[in-house]
CSV table of C-alpha atoms in Angstrom, one decimal:
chain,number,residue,atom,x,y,z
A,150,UNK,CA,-37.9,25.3,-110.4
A,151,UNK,CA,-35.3,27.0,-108.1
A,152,UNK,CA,-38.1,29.0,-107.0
A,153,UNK,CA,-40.2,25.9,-105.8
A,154,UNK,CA,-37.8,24.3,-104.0
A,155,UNK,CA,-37.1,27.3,-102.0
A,156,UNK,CA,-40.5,27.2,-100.9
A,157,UNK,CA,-40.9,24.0,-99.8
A,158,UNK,CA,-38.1,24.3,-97.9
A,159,UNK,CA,-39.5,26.8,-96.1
A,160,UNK,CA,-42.9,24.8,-95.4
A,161,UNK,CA,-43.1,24.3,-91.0
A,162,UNK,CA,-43.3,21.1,-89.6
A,163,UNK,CA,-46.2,18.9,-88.9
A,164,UNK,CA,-47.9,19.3,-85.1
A,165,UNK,CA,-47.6,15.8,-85.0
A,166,UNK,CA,-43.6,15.6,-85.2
A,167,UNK,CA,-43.1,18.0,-82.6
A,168,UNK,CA,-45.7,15.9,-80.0
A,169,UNK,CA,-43.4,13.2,-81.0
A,170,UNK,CA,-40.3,14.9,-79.9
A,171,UNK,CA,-41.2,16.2,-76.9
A,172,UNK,CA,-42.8,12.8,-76.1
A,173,UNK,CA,-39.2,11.4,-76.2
A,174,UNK,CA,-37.5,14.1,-74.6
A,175,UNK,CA,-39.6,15.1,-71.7
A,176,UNK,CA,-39.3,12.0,-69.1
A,177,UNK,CA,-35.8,11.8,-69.8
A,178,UNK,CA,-35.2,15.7,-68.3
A,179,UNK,CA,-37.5,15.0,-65.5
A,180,UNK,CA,-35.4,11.3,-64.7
A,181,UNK,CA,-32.4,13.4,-64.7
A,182,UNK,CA,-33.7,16.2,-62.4
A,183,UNK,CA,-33.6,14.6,-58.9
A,184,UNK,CA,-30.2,14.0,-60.1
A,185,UNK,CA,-29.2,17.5,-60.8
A,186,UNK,CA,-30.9,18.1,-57.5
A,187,UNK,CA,-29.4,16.2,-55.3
A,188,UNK,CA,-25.7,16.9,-56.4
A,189,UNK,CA,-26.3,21.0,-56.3
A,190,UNK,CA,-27.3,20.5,-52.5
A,191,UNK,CA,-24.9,18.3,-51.5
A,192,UNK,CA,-22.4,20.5,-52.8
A,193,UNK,CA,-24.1,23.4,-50.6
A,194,UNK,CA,-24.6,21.1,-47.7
A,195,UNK,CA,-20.8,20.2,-47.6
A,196,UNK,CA,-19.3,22.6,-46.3
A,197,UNK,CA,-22.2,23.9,-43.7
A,198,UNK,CA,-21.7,20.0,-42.5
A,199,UNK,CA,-17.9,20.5,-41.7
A,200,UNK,CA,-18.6,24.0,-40.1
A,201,UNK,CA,-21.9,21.8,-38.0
A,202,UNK,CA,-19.4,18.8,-37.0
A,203,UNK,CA,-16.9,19.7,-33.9
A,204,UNK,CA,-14.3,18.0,-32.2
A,205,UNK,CA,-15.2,16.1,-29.2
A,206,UNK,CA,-12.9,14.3,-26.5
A,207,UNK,CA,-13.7,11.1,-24.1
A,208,UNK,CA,-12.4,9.0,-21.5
A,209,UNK,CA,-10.8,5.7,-22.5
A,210,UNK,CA,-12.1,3.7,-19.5
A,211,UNK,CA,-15.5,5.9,-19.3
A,212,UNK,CA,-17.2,6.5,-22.6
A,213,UNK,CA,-19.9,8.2,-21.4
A,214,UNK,CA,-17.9,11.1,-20.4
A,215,UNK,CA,-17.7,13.9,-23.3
A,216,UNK,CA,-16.1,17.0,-23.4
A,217,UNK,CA,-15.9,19.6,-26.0
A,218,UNK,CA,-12.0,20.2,-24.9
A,219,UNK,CA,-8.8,18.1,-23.8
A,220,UNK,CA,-8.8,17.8,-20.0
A,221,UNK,CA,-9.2,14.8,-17.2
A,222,UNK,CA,-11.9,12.4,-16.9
A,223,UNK,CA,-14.1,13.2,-13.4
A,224,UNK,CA,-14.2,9.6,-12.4
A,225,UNK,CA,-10.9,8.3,-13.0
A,226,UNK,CA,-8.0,11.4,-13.9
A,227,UNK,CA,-6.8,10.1,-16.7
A,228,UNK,CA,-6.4,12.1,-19.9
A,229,UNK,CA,-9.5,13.1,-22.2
A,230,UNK,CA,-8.5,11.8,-25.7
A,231,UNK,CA,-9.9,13.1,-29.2
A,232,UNK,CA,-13.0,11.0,-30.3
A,233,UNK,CA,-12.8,10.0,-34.0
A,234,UNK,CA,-16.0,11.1,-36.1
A,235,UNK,CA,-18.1,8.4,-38.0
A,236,UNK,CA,-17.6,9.8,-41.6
A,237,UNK,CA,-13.2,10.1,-40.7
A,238,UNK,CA,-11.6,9.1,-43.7
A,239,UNK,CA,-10.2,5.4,-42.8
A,240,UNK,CA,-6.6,4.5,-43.8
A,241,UNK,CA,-6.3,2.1,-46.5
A,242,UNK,CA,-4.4,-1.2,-44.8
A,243,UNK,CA,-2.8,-4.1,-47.6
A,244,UNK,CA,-4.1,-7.4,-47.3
A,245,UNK,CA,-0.4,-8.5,-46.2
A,246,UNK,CA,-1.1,-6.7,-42.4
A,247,UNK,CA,-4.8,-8.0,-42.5
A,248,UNK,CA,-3.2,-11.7,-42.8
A,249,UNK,CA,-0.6,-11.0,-40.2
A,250,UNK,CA,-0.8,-13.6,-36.6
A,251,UNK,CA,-3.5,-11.6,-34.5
A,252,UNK,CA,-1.4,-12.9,-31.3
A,253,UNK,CA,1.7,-10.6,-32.3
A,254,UNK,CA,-0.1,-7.8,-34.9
A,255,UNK,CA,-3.3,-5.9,-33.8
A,256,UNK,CA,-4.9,-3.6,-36.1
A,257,UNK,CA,-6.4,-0.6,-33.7
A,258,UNK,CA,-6.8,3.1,-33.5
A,259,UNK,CA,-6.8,3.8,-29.7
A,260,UNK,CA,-4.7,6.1,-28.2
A,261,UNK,CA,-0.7,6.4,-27.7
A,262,UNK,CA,1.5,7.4,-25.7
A,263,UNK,CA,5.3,8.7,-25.3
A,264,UNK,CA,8.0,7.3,-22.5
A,265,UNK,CA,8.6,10.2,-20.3
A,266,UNK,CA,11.9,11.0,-18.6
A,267,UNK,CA,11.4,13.0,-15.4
A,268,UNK,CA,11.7,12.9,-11.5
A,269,UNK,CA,8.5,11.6,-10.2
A,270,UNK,CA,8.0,11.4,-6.4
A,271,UNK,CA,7.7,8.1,-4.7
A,272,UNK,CA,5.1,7.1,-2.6
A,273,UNK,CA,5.2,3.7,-1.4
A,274,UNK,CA,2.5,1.6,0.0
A,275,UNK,CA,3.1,-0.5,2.6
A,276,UNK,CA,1.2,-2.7,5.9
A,277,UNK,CA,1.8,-3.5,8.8
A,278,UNK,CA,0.6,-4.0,12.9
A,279,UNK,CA,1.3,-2.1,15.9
A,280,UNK,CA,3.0,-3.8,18.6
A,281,UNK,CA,5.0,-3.0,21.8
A,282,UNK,CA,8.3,-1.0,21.7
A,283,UNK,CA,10.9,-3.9,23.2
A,284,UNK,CA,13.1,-1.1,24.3
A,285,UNK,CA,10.8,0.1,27.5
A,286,UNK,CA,10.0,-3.6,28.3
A,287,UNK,CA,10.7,-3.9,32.0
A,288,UNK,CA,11.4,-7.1,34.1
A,289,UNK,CA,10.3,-8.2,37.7
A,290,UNK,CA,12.7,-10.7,38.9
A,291,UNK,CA,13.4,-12.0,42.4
A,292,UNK,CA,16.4,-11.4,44.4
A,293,UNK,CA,16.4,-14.1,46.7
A,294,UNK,CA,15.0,-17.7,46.5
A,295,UNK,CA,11.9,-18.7,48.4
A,296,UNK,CA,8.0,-19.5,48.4
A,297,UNK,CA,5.1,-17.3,47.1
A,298,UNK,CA,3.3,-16.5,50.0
A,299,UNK,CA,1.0,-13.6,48.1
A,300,UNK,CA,0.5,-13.0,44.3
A,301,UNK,CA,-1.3,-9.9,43.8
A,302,UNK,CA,-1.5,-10.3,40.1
A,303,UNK,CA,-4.1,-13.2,38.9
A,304,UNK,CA,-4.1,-13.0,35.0
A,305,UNK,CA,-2.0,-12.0,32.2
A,306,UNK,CA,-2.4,-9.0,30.4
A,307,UNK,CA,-3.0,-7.1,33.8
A,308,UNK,CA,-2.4,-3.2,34.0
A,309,UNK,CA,0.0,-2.4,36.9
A,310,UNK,CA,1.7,1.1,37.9
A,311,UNK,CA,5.3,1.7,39.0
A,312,UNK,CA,5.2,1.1,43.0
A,313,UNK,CA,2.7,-1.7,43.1
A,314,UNK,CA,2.8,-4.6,45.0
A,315,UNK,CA,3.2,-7.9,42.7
A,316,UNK,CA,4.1,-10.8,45.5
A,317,UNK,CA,5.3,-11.6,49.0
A,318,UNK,CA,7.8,-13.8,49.2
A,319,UNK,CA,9.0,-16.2,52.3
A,320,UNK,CA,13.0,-16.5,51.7
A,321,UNK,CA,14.9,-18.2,54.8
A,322,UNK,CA,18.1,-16.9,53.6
A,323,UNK,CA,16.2,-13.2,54.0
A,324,UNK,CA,15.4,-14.2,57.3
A,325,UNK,CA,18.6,-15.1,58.6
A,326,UNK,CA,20.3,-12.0,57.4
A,327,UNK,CA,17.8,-10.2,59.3
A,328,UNK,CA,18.6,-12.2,62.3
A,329,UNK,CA,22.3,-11.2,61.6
A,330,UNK,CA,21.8,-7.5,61.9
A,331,UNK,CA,19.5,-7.4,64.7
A,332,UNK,CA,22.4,-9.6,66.3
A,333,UNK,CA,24.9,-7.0,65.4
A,334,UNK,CA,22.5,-4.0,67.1
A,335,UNK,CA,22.0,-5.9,70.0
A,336,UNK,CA,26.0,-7.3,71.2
A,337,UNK,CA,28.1,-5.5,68.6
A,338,UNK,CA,26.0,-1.6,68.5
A,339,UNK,CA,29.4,0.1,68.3
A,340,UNK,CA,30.8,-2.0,65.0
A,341,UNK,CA,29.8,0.2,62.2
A,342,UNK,CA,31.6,-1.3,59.7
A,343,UNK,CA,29.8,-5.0,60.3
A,344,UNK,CA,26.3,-2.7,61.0
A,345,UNK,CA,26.2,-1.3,57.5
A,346,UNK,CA,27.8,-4.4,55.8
A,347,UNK,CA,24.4,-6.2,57.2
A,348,UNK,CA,22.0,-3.5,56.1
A,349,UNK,CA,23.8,-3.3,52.5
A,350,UNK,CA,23.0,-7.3,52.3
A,351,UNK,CA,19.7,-6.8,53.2
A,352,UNK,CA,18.9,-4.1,50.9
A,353,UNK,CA,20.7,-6.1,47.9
A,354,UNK,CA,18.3,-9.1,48.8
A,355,UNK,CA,15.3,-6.7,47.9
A,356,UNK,CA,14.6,-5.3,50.9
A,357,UNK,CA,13.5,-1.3,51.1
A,358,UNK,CA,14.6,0.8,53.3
A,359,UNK,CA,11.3,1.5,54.9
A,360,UNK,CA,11.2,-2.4,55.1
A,361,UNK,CA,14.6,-2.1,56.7
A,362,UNK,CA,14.3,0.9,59.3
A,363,UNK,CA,10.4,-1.0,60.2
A,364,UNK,CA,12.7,-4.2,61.4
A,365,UNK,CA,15.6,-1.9,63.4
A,366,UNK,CA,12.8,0.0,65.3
A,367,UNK,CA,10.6,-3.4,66.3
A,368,UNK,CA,13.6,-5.3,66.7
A,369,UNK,CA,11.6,-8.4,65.3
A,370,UNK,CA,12.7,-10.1,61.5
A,371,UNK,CA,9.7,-10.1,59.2
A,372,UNK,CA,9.3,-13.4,57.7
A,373,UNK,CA,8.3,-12.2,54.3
A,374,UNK,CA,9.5,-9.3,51.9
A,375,UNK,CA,7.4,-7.8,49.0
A,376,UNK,CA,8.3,-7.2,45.7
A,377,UNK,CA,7.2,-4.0,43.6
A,378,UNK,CA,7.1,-3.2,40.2
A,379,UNK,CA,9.4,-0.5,39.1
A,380,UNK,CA,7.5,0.1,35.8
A,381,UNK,CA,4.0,0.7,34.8
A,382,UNK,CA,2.2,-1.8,32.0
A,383,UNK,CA,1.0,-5.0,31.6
A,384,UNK,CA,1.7,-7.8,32.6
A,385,UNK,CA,3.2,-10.5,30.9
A,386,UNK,CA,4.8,-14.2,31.0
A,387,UNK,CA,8.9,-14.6,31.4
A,388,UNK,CA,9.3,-17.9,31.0
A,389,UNK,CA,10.1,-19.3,27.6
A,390,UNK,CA,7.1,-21.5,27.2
A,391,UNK,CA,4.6,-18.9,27.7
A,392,UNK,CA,6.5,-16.0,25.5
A,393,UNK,CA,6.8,-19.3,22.9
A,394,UNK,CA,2.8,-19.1,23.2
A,395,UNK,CA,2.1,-15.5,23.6
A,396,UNK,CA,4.2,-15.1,19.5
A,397,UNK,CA,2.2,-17.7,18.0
A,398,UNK,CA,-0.8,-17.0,18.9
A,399,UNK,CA,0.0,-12.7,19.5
A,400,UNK,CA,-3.2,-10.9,20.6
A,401,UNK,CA,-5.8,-13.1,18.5
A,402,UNK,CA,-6.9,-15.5,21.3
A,403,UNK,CA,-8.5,-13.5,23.3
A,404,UNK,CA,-9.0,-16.4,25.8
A,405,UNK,CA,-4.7,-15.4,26.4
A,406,UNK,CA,-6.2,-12.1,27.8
A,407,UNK,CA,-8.1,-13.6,31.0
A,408,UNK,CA,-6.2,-16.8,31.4
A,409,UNK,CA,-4.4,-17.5,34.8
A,410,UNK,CA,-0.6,-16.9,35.4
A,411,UNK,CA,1.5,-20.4,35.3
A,412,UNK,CA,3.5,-18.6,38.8
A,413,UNK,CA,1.3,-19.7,41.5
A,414,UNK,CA,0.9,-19.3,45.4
A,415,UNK,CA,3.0,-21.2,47.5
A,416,UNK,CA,5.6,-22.0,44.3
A,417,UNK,CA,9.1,-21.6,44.6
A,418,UNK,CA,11.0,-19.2,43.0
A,419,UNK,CA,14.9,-19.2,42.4
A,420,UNK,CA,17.6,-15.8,43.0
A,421,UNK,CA,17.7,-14.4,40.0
A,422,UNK,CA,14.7,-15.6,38.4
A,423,UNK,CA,13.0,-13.5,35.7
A,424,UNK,CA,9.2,-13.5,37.5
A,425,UNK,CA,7.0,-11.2,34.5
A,426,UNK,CA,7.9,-8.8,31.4
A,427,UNK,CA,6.3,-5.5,31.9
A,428,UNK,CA,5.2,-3.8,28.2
A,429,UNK,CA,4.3,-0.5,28.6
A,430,UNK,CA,1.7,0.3,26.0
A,431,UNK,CA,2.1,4.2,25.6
A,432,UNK,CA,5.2,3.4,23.4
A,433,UNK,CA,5.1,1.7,20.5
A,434,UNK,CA,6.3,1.0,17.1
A,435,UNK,CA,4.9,0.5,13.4
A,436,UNK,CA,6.5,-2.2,12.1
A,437,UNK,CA,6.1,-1.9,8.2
A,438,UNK,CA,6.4,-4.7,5.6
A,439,UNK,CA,8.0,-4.1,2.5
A,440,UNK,CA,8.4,-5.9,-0.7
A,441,UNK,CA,12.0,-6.8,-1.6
A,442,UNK,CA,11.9,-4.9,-5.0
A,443,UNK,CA,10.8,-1.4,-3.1
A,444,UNK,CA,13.5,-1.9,-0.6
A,445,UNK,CA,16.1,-0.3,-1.9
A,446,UNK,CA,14.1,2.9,-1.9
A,447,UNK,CA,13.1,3.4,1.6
A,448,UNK,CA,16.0,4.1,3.9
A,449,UNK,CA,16.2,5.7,7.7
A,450,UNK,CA,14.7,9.2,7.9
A,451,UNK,CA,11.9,9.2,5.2
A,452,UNK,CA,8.6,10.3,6.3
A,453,UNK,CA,5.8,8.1,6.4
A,454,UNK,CA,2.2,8.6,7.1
A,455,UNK,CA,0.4,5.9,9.1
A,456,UNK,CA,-3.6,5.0,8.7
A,457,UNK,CA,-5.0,2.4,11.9
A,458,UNK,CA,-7.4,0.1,10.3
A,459,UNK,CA,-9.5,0.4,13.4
A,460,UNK,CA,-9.4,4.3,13.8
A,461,UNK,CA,-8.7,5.8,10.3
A,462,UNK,CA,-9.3,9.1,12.0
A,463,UNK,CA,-6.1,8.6,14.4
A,464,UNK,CA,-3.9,9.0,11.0
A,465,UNK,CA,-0.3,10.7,12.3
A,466,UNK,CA,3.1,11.1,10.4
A,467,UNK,CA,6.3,10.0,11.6
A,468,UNK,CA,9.9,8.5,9.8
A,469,UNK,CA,11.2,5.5,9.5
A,470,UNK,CA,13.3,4.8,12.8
A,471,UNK,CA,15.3,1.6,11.7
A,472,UNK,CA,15.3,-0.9,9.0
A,473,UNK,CA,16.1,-4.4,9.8
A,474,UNK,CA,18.9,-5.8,8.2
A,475,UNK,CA,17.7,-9.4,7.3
A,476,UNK,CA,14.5,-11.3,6.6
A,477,UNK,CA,12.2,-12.9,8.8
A,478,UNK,CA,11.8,-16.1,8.9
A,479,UNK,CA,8.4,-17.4,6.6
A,480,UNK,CA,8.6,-13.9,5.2
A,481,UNK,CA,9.6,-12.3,2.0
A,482,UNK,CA,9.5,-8.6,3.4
A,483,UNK,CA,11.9,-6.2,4.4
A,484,UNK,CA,10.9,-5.0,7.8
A,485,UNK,CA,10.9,-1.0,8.9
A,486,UNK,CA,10.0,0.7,12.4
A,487,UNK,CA,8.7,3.6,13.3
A,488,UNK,CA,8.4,4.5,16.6
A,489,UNK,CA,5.8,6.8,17.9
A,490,UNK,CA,4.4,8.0,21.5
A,491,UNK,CA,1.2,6.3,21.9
A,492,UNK,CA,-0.6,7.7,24.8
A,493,UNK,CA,-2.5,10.3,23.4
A,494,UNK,CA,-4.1,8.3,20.5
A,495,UNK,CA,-4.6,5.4,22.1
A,496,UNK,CA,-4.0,2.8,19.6
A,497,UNK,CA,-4.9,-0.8,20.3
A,498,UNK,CA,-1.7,-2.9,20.2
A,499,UNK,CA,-1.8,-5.6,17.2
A,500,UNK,CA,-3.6,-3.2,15.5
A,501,UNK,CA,-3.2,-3.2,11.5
A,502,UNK,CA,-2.1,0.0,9.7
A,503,UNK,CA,-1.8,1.2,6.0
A,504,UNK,CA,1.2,3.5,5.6
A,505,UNK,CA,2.7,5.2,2.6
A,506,UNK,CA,6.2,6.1,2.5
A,507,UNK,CA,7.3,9.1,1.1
A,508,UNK,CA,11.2,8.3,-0.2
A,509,UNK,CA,11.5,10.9,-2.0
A,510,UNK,CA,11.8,11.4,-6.3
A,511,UNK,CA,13.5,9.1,-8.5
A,512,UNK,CA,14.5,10.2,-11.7
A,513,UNK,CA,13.5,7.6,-14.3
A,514,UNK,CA,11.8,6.7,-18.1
A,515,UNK,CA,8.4,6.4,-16.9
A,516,UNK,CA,5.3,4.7,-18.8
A,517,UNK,CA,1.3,4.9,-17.7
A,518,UNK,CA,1.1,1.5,-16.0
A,519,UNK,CA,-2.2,0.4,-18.0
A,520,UNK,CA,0.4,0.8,-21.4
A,521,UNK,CA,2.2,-2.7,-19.8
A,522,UNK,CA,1.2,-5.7,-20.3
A,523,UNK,CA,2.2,-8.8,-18.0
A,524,UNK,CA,2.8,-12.2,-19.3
A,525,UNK,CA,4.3,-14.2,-16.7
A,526,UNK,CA,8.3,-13.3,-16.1
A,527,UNK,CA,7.9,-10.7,-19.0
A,528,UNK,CA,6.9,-7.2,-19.6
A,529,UNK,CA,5.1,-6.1,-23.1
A,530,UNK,CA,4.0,-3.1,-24.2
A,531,UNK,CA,2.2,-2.5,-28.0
A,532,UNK,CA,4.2,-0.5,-30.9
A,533,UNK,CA,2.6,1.2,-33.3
A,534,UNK,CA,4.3,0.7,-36.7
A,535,UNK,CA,2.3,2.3,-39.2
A,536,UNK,CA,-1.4,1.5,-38.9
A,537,UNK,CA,-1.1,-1.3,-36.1
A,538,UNK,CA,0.4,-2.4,-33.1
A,539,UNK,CA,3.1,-5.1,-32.3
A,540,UNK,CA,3.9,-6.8,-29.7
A,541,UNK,CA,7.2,-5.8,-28.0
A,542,UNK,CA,9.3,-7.0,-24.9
A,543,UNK,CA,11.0,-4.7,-22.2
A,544,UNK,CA,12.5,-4.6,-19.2
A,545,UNK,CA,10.6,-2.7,-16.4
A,546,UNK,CA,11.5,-1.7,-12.9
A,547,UNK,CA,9.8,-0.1,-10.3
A,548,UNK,CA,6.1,0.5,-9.7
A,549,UNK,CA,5.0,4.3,-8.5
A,550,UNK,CA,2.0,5.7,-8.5
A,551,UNK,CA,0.3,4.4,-11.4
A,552,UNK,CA,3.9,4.4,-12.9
A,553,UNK,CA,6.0,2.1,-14.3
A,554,UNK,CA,9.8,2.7,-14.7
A,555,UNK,CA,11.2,1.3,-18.0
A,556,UNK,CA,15.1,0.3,-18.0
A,557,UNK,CA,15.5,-1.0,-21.7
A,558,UNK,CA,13.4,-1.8,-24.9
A,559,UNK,CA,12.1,1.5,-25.8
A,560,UNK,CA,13.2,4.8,-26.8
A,561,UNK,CA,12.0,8.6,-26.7
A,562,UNK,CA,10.2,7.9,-30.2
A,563,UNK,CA,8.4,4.8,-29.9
A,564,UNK,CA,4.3,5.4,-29.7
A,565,UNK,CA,2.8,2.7,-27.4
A,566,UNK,CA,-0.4,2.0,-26.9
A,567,UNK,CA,-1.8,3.8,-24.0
A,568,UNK,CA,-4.0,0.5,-22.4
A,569,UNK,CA,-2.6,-2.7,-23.4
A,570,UNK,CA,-5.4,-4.6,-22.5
A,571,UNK,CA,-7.9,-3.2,-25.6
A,572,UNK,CA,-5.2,-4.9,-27.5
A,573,UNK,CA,-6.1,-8.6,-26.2
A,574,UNK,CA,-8.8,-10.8,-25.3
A,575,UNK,CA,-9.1,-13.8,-22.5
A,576,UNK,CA,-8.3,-16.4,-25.5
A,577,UNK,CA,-5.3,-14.6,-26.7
A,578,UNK,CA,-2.0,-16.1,-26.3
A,579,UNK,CA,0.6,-12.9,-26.9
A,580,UNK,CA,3.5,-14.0,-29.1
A,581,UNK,CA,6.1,-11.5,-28.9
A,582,UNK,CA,8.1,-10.4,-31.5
A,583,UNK,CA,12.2,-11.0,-31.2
């Protein structure tokens, strides 16, 4: 008995049983293949994908720019930052932030940046006109009263030379004191003292000497005496009603240019009488307007380059020759000169001019203007706390160069946002954190 059941336990299995177990068996291993698969490559593929994948930097204002290194953008100079891959691992933020005011807590990964404490140089930029240097203005004024018998001069604005001939003037009492001397050379030759009293009077009342010795040789008075210009320039009005004119309409009308002189042939003129301002063109200033808040930084002495709007090539450097100690009227500028020899460049008077100012460095906290925000009176700038950025008031001063000085509100530490605008939009109302 033992010995049969030994054999038939020994007896091979049917051909059908096995056709049944590999019927059951073989579609599951060949489901699970792809699987196997895939998971054996992508742990090859890993790796060779983080060796493939390189870091890449980009302008923040120009996205098409893309370096393979940190450096400066070609279009606008500021700084390359890193560009964050697609596949980055993302930070994890609790719903708490997510349901946080958007007007005061902005979820963002852009770039930050540091304060920075260090002496940057100040350029300032500033505008202006040319106009005439009131120093060399001469004046043409009569030294005797009488009638205009000759007016060599016809309209304003006319170029004249030192020596010309501007009038001829009839004066009685000129004429009697001639009569007075030739009376004196005639009855009295030997009286010296009376003589040169007589000449002196004559000369005082604007007579030259040529003028002079011509009468003593001919014996005869002339009935008219000319006066000269003693400068060279143009030609302008002295009487209060026509300077009143010429400042509020300055060199804009050009109908000024051409117009007729209100002095006239066969007017009268008084002793004393202020007759035309001379301006003499070849010396000038640059008078320079300057904001109230820049100010305090320019001072006498700084250099300054100057840039005519109507010959940009005629660009010269000079310093600033005298600051003006108030404000003029209608105006909220300080007021600087420069003057400069104009002859040689030839610069139109009333001419407008760009200048910078270079007032030397200023040592100062000092922030990338773009990371400030403006919102009316105040100044904001984004922290970033954690994974986002808040809202945050400071107190700013001067502008430089793309610059912007910070006096209070931030420390060495804090990370702002390095363009404040990407952190709003046109329907955002910034509520600022206290």
């Amino acid at each position: 008995m033992e010995r049969e059941k030994t054999v038939s336990n020994s007896v091979p299995a049917k051909p059908g049983a096995i056709r049944k177990v590999f019927r059951f068996f073989l579609p599951s291993a060949l489901c699970l293949l792809p699987f196997f698969i895939a998971c054996k490559e992508t742990k090859m593929n890993q790796p060779e994908m983080q060796a493939v994948a390189k870091e890449t930097y980009t302008c923040p204002m120009h996205p098409q720019i893309i370096k393979d290194k940190p450096g400066a953008c070609p279009i606008c100079g500021m700084d390359l930052v890193k560009k964050t891959a697609a596949g980055e691992k993302v930070t994890d933020v609790s719903l708490n932030d997510l349901l946080r005011p958007s007007n005061q807590y902005v979820l963002s990964s852009i770039p930050t940046v540091h304060i920075q404490q260090r002496d940057e140089p100040l350029e300032i930029t500033s505008y202006g006109f040319i106009t005439y240097d009131t120093r060399q203005v001469g004046t043409v004024a009569s030294n005797v009263a009488g009638r205009i018998e000759k007016l060599y001069v016809k309209h304003r604005y006319q170029r004249v030379n030192k020596g010309q001939k501007i009038m001829d003037v009839y004066s009685p009492e000129l004429l009697t004191a001639q009569q007075n001397l030739l009376f004196l050379l005639q009855h009295d030759a030997d009286n010296q003292v009376l003589i040169s009293a007589a000449r002196q009077k004559l000369l005082l009342l604007g007579m030259s000497n040529q003028q002079l010795d011509q009468v003593v040789r001919s014996g005869k008075p002339v009935f008219t005496v000319s006066i000269f210009s003693a400068y060279s320039g143009h030609i302008h009005e002295s009487s209060p009603e026509a300077m009143q004119q010429q400042e509020a309409t300055g060199m804009k009308d050009v109908s000024l240019i051409t117009e007729e002189l209100q002095l006239k042939e066969g007017m009268y003129i008084t002793k004393g009488q202020n007759l035309f301002s001379i301006y003499n063109p070849s010396k000038a200033w640059a008078v320079l307007n300057i904001f109230s808040g820049q100010a305090g930084m320019v001072k006498v002495g700084d250099k300054v380059r100057i840039v005519p709007e109507t010959a940009p090539d005629k660009d010269f450097r000079a310093a600033i020759n005298f600051m003006e100690p108030f404000y003029r009227s209608d105006s909220k500028t300080a007021t600087a000169r420069v003057y400069f020899n104009n002859p040689n460049m030839g610069i139109p008077i009333g001419s407008q001019v760009k200048a910078v100012i270079f007032a030397g460095a200023r040592s100062a906290r000092w922030l990338p203007e773009e990371a400030v925000l403006t919102l009316g009176l105040d100044k904001v700038v984004f922290i970033k706390k954690d994974d986002a950025f808040i809202a945050h008031r400071i107190e700013v001063g001067m502008v430089n160069n793309h610059l912007i000085q910070v006096l209070n509100g931030l420390n060495e530490q804090d990370e702002v946002a390095a363009n404040a605008q990407y952190l709003v939009d046109s329907e955002s109302f910034i509520k600022v954190k206290q």
